[in-house]
PDB file of C-alpha atoms in Angstrom:
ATOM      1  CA  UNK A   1       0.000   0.000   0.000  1.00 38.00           C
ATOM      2  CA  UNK A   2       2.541   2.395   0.652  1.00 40.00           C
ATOM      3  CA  UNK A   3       4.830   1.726  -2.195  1.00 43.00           C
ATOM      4  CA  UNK A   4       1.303   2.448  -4.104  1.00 36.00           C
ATOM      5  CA  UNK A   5       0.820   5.580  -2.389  1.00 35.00           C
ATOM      6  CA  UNK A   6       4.365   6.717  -3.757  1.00 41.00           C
ATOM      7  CA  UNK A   7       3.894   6.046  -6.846  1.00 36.00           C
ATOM      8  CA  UNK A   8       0.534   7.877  -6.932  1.00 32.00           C
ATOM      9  CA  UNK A   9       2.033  11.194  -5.249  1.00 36.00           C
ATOM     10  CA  UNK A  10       4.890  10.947  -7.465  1.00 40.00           C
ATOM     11  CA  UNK A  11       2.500  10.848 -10.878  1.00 36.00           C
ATOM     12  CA  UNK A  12       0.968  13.284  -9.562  1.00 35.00           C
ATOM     13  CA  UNK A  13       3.414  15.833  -9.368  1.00 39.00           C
ATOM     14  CA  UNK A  14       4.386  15.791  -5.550  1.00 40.00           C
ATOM     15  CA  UNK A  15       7.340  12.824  -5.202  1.00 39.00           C
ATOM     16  CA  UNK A  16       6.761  11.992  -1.291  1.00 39.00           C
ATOM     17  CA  UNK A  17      10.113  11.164   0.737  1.00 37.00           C
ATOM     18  CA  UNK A  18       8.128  11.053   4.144  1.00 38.00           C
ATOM     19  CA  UNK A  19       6.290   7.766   3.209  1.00 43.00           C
ATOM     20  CA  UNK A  20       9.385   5.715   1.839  1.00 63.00           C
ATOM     21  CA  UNK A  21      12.820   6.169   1.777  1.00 64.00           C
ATOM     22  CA  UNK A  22      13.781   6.125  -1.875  1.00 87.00           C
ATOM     23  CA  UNK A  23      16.770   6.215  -3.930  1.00 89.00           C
ATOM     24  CA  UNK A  24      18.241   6.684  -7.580  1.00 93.00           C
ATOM     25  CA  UNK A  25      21.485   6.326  -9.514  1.00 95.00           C
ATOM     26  CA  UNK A  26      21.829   7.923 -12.630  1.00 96.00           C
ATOM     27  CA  UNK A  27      25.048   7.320 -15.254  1.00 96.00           C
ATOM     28  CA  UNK A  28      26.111   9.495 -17.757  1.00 96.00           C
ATOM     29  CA  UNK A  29      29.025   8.752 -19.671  1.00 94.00           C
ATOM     30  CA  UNK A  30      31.821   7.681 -16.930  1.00 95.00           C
ATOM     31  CA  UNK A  31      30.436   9.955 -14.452  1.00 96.00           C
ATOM     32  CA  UNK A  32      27.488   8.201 -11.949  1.00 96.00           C
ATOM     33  CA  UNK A  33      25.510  10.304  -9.456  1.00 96.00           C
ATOM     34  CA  UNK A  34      22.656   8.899  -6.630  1.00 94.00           C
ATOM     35  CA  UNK A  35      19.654  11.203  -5.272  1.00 93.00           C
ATOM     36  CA  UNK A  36      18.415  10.171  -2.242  1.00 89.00           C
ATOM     37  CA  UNK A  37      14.829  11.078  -0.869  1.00 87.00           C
ATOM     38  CA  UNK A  38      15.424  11.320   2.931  1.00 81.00           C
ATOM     39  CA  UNK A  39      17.703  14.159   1.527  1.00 79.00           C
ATOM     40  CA  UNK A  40      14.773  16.284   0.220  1.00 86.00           C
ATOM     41  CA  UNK A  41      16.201  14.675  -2.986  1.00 91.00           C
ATOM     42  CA  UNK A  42      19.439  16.191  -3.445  1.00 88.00           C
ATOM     43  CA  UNK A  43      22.708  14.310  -4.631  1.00 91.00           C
ATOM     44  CA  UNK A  44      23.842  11.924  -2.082  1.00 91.00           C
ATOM     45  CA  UNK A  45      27.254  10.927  -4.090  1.00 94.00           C
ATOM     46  CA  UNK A  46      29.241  11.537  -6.652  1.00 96.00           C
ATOM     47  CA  UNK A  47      31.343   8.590  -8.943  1.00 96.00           C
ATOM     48  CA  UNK A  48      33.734   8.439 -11.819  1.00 96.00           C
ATOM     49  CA  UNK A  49      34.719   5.314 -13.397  1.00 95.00           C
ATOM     50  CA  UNK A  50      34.103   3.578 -10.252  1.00 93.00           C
ATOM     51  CA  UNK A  51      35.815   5.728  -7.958  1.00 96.00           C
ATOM     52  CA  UNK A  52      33.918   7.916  -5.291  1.00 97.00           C
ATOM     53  CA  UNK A  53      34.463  11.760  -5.555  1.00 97.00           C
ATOM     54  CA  UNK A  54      32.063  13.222  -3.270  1.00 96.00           C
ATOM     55  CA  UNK A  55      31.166  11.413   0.269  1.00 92.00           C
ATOM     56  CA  UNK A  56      28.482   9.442   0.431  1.00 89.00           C
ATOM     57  CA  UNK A  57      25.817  10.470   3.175  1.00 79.00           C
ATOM     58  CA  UNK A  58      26.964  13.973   3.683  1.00 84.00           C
ATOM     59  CA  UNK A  59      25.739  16.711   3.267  1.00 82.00           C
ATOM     60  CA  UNK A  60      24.888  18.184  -0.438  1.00 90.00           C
ATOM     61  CA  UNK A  61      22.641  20.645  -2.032  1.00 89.00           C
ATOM     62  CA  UNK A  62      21.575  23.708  -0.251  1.00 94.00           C
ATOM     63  CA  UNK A  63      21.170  24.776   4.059  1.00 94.00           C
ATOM     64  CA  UNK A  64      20.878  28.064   5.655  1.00 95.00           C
ATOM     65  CA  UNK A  65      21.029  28.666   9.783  1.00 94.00           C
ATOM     66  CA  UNK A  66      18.324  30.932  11.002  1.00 94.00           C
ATOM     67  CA  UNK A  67      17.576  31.548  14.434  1.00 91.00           C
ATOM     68  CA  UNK A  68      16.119  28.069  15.057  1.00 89.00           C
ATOM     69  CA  UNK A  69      19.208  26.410  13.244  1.00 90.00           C
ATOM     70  CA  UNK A  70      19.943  24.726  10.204  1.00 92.00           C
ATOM     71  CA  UNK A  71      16.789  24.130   7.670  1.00 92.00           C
ATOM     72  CA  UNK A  72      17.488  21.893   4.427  1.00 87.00           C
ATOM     73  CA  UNK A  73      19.531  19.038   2.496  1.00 81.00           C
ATOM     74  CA  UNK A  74      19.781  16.333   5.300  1.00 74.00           C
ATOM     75  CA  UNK A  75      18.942  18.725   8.073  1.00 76.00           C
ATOM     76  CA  UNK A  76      16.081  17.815  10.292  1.00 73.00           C
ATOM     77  CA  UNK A  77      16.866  18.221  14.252  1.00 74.00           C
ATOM     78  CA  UNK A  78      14.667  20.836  14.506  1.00 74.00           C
ATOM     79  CA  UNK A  79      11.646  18.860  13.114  1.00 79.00           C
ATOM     80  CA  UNK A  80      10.805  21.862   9.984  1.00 84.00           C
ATOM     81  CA  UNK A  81      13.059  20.186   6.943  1.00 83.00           C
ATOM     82  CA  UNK A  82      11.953  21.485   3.387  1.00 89.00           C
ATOM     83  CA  UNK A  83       8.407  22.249   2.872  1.00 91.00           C
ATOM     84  CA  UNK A  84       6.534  21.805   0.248  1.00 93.00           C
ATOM     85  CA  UNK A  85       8.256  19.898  -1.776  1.00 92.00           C
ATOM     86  CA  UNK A  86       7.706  19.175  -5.502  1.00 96.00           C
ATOM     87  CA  UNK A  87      10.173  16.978  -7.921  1.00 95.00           C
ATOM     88  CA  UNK A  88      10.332  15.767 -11.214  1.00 97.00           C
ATOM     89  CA  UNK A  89      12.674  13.664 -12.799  1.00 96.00           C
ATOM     90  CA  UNK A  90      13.359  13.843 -16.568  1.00 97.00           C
ATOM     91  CA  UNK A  91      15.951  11.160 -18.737  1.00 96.00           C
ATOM     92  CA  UNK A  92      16.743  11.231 -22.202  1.00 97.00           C
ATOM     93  CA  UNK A  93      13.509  14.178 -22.066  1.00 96.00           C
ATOM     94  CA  UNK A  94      10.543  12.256 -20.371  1.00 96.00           C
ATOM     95  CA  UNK A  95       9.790  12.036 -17.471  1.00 96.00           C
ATOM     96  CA  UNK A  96       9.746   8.995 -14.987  1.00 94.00           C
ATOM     97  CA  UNK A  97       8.846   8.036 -11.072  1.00 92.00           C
ATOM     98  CA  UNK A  98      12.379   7.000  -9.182  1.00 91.00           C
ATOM     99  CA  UNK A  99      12.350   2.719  -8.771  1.00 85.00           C
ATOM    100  CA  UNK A 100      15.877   2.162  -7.739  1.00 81.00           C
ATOM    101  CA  UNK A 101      17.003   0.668 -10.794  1.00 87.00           C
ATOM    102  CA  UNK A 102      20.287   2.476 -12.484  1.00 92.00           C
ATOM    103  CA  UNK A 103      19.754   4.359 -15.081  1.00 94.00           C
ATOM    104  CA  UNK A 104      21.763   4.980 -17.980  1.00 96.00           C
ATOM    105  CA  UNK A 105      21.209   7.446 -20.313  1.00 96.00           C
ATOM    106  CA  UNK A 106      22.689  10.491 -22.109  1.00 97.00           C
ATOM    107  CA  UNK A 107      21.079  12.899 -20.146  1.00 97.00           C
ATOM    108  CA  UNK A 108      18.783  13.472 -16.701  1.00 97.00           C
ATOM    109  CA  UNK A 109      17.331  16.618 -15.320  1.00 98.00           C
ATOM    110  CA  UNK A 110      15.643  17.157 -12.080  1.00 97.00           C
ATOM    111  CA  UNK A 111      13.465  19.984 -11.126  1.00 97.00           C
ATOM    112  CA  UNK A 112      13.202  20.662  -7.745  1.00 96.00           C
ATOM    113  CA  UNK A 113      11.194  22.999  -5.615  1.00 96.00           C
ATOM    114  CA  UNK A 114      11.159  23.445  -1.872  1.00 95.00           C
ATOM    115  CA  UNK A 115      10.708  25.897   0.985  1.00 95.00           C
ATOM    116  CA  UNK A 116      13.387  26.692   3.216  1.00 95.00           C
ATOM    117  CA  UNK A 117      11.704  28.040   6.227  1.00 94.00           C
ATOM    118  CA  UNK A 118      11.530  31.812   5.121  1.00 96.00           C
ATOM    119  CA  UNK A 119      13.311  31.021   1.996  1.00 97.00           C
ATOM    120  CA  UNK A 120      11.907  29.535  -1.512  1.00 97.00           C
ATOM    121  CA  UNK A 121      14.393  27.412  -3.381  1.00 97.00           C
ATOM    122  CA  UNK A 122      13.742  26.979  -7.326  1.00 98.00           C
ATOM    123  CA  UNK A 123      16.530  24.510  -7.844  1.00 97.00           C
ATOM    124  CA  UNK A 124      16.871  21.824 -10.829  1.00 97.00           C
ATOM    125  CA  UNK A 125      19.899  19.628 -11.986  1.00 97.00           C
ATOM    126  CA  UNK A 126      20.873  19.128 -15.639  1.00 97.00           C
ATOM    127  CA  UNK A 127      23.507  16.345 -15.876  1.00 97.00           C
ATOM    128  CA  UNK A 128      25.444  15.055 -19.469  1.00 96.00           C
ATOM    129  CA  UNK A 129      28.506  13.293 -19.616  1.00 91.00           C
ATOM    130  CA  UNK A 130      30.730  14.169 -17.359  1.00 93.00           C
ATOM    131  CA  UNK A 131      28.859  17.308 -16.260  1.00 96.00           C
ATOM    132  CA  UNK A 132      27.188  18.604 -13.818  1.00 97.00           C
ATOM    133  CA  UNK A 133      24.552  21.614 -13.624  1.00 98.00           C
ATOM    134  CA  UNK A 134      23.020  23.089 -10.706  1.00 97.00           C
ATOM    135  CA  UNK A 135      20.901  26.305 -10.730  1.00 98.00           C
ATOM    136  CA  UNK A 136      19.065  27.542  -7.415  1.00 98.00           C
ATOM    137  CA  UNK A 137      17.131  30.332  -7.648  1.00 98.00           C
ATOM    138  CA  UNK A 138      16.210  32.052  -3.902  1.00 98.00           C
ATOM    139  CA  UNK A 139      12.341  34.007  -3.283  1.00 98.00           C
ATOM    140  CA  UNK A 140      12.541  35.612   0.230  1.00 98.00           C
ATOM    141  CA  UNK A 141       9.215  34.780   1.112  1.00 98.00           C
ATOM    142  CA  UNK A 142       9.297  37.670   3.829  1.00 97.00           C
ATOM    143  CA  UNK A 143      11.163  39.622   5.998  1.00 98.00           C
ATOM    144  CA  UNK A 144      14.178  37.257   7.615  1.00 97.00           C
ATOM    145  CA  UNK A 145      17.789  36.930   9.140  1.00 97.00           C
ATOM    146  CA  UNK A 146      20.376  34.426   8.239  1.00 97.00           C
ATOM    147  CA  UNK A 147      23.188  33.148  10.161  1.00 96.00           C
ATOM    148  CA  UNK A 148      24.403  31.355   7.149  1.00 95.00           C
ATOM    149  CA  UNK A 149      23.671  30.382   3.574  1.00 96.00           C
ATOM    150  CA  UNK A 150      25.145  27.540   1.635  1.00 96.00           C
ATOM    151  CA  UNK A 151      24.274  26.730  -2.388  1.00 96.00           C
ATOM    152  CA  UNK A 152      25.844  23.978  -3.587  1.00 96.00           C
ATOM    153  CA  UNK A 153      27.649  22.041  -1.072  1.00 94.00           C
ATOM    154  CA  UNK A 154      30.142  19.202  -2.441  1.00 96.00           C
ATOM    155  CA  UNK A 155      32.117  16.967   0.196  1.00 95.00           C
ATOM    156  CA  UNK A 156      35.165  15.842  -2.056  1.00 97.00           C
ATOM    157  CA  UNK A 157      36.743  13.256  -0.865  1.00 96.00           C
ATOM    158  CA  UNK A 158      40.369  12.952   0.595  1.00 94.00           C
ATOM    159  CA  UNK A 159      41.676  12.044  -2.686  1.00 96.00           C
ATOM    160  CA  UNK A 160      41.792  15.395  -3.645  1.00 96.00           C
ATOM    161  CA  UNK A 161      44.723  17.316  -2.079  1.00 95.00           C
ATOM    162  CA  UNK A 162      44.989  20.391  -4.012  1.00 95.00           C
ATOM    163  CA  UNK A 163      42.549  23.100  -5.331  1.00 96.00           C
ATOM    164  CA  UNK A 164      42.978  26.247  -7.585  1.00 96.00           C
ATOM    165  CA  UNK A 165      40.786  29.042  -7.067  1.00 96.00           C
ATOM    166  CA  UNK A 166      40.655  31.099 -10.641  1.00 94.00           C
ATOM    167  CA  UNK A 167      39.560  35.005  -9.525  1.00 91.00           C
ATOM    168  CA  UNK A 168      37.298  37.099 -11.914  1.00 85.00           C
ATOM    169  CA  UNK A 169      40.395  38.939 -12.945  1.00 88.00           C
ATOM    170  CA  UNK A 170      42.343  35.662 -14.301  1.00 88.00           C
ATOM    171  CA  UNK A 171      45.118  35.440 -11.559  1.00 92.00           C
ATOM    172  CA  UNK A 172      45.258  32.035  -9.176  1.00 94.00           C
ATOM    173  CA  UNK A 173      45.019  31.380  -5.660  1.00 94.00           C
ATOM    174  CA  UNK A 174      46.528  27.595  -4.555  1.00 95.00           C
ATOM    175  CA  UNK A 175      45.385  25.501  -1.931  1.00 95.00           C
ATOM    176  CA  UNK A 176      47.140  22.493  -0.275  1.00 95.00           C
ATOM    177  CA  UNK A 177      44.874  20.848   1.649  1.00 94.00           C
ATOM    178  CA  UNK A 178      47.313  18.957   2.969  1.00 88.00           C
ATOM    179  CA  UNK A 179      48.745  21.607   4.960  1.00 90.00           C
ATOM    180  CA  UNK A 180      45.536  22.732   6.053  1.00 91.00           C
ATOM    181  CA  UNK A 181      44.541  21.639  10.043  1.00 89.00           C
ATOM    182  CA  UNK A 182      42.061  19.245  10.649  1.00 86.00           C
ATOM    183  CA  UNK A 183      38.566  21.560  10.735  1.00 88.00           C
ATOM    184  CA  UNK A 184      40.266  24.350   9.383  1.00 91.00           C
ATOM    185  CA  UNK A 185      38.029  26.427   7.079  1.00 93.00           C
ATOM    186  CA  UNK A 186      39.374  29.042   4.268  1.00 93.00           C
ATOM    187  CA  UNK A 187      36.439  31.804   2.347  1.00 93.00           C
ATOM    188  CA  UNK A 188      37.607  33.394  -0.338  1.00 93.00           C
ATOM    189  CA  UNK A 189      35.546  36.008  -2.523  1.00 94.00           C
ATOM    190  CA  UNK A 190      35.553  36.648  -6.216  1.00 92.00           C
ATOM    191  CA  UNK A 191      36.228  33.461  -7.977  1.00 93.00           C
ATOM    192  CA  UNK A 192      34.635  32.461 -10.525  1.00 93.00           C
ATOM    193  CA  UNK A 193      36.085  29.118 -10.874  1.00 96.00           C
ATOM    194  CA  UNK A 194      37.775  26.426  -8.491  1.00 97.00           C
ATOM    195  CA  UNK A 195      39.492  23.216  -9.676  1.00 97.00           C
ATOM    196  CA  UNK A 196      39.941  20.537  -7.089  1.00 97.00           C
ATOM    197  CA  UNK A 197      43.000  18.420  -7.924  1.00 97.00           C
ATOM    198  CA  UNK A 198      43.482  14.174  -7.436  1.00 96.00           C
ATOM    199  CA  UNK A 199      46.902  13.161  -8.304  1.00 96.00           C
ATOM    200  CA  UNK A 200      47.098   9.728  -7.641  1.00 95.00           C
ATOM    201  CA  UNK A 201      43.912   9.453  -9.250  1.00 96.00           C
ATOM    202  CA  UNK A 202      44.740  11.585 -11.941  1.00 96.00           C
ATOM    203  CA  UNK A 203      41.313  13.107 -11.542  1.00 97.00           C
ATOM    204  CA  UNK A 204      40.223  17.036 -11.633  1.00 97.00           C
ATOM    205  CA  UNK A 205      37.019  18.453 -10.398  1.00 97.00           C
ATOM    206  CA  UNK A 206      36.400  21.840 -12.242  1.00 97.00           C
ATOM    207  CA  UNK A 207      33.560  23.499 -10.843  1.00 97.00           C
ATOM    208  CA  UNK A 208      32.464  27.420 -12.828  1.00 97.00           C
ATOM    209  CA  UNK A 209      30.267  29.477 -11.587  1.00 97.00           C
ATOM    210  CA  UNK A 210      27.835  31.601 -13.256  1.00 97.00           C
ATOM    211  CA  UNK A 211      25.643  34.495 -11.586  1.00 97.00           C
ATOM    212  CA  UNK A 212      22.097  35.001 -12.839  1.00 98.00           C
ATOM    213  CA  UNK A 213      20.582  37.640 -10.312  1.00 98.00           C
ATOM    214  CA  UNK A 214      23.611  38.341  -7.558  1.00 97.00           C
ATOM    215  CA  UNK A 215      22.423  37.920  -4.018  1.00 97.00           C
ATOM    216  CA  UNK A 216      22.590  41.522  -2.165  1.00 95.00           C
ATOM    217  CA  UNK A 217      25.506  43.035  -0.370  1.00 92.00           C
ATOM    218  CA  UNK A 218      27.984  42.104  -2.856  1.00 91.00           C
ATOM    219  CA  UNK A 219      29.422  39.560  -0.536  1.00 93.00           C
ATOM    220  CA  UNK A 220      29.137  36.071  -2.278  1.00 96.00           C
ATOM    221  CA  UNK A 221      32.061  33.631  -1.634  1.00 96.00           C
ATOM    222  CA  UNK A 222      33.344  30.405  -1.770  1.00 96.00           C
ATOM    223  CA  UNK A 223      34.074  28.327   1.358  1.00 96.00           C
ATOM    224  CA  UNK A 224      36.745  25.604   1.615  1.00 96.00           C
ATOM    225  CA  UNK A 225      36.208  22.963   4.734  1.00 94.00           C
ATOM    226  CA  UNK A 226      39.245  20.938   5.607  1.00 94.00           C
ATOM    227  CA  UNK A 227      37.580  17.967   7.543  1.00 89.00           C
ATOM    228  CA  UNK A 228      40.250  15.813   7.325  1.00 86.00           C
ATOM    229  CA  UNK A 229      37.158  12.963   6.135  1.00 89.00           C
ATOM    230  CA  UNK A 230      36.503  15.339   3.274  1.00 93.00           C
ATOM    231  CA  UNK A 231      37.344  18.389   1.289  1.00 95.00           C
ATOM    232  CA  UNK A 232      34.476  20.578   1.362  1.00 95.00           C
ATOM    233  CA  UNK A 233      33.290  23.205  -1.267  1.00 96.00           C
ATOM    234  CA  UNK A 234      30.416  25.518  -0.099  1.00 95.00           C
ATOM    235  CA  UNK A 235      29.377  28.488  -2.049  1.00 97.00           C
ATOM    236  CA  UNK A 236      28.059  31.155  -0.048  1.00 97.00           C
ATOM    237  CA  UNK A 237      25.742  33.739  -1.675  1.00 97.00           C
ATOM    238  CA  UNK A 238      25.362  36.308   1.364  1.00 96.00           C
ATOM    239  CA  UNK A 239      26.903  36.001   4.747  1.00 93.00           C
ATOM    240  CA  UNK A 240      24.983  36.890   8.198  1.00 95.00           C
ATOM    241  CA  UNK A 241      22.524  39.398   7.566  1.00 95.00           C
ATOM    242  CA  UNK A 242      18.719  40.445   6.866  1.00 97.00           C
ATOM    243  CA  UNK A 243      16.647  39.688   4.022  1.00 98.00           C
ATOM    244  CA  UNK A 244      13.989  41.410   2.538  1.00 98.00           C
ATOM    245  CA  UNK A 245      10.919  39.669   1.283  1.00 98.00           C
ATOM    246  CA  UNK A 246      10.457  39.807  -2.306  1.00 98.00           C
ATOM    247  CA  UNK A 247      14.244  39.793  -2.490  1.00 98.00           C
ATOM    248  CA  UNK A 248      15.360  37.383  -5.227  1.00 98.00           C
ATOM    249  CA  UNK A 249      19.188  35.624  -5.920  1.00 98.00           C
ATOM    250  CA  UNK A 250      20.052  33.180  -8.615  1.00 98.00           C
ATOM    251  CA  UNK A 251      23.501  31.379  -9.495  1.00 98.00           C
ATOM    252  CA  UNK A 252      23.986  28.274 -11.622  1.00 98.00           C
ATOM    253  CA  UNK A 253      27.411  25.918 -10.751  1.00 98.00           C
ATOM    254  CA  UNK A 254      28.734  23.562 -13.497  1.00 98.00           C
ATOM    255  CA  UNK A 255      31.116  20.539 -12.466  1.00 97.00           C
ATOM    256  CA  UNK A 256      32.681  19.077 -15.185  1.00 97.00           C
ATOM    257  CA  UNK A 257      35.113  15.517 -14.322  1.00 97.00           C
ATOM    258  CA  UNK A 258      37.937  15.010 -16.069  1.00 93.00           C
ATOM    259  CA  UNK A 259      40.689  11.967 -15.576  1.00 89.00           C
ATOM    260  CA  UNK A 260      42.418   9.225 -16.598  1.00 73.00           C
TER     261      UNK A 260
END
């Protein structure tokens, strides 16, 4: 009855994660990514011929802090998660209801809508071969303070040791994670592209960004999260500070894998 009930809500328009945990890979080309529905949907991993990229079971997608704490991907200690949820998921152009099975096909795209407390988040996922789109569009549905806001989260893995951040004006900023503490974090502003580095591997992670509609205060930056597990890439679009509803912020980030 309840795998019924899924498949009903998710014809209908309104994919349910609250009546059964659900979960779907998707390959394209060498690259393989899974969505996971006790996330709210977002990606749950990251693979490239075979070997993992991004941690599984952390934390992906999009969270902000308010005053009650964190609200989205994963997040639901304080019992409010995303609201109002609506996906659809679309390969090779049509669209089909998650069933577990792996999927291979040239492309996927998922459109995803949810509400983030205070916050609505338009945000949809166009993958190819080897690629990787994200777009999140932000409605301040009214008047609102945030602690902090994170877009696209990526854990890389511990494989990658070394990242490049590439400013607006062309010049290069190294990192070596390697030298970086346990827990230590790094934000850096202005980039507009950061390539994460796996020797051994021989695998590079280039991830561009692209702003749509800039968030206000003209303070959007990237954060990188030594946890010693993982290598984490945040992108921040404002840091602490009011929002006014009606207020609206949009930025796409494309990952493209290349290796061996």
């Amino acid at each position: 009855m309840k795998k019924l009930l899924t498949v009903l809500l998710a014809l209908a328009g309104a994919v349910s994660y609250s009546t059964e945990v659900q979960q779907q890979k998707i390959k394209c080309g060498d690259t393989e990514i899974l969505l996971v529905s006790r996330h709210y949907w977002n990606l749950n991993s990251i693979d490239y011929k075979g070997v993992n990229l991004c941690r599984p079971r952390s934390f992906f997608g999009n969270v902000v802090r308010f005053k009650c704490g964190w609200v989205g991907t994963g997040h639901k200690e304080n019992k409010i998660g995303e609201t109002g949820l609506d996906v659809k998921f679309f390969a090779d152009g049509k669209e089909f209801v998650p069933a577990g099975k792996t999927l291979d096909v040239k492309k996927f795209e998922m459109k995803k809508s949810s509400v983030l407390l205070d916050l609505k988040i338009d945000y949809t996922i166009s993958f190819s071969a080897n690629k990787l789109v994200e777009q999140a569009k932000v409605t301040v549905l009214k008047d609102t303070e945030v602690a902090q806001f994170y877009l696209f989260m990526h854990p890389w893995c511990g494989i990658f040791t070394q990242a490049e951040c590439v400013n607006a004006d062309g010049s290069i900023e190294s990192i070596d994670f390697s030298r970086m503490a346990k827990k230590q974090s790094l934000t850096k502003r202005g980039i507009s592209r950061v390539n994460y580095y796996a020797p051994a591997e021989k695998i590079t992670a280039v991830s561009t960004l692209r702003t749509i509609t800039p968030a206000p205060g003209g303070k959007s930056a990237f954060l990188f999260w030594n946890r010693g597990v993982d290598r984490k890439l945040y992108f921040q679009p404002v840091p602490r500070m009011k929002l006014s509803a009606g207020t609206v912020f949009e930025y796409e980030l494309t990952t493209a894998i290349e290796g061996k």
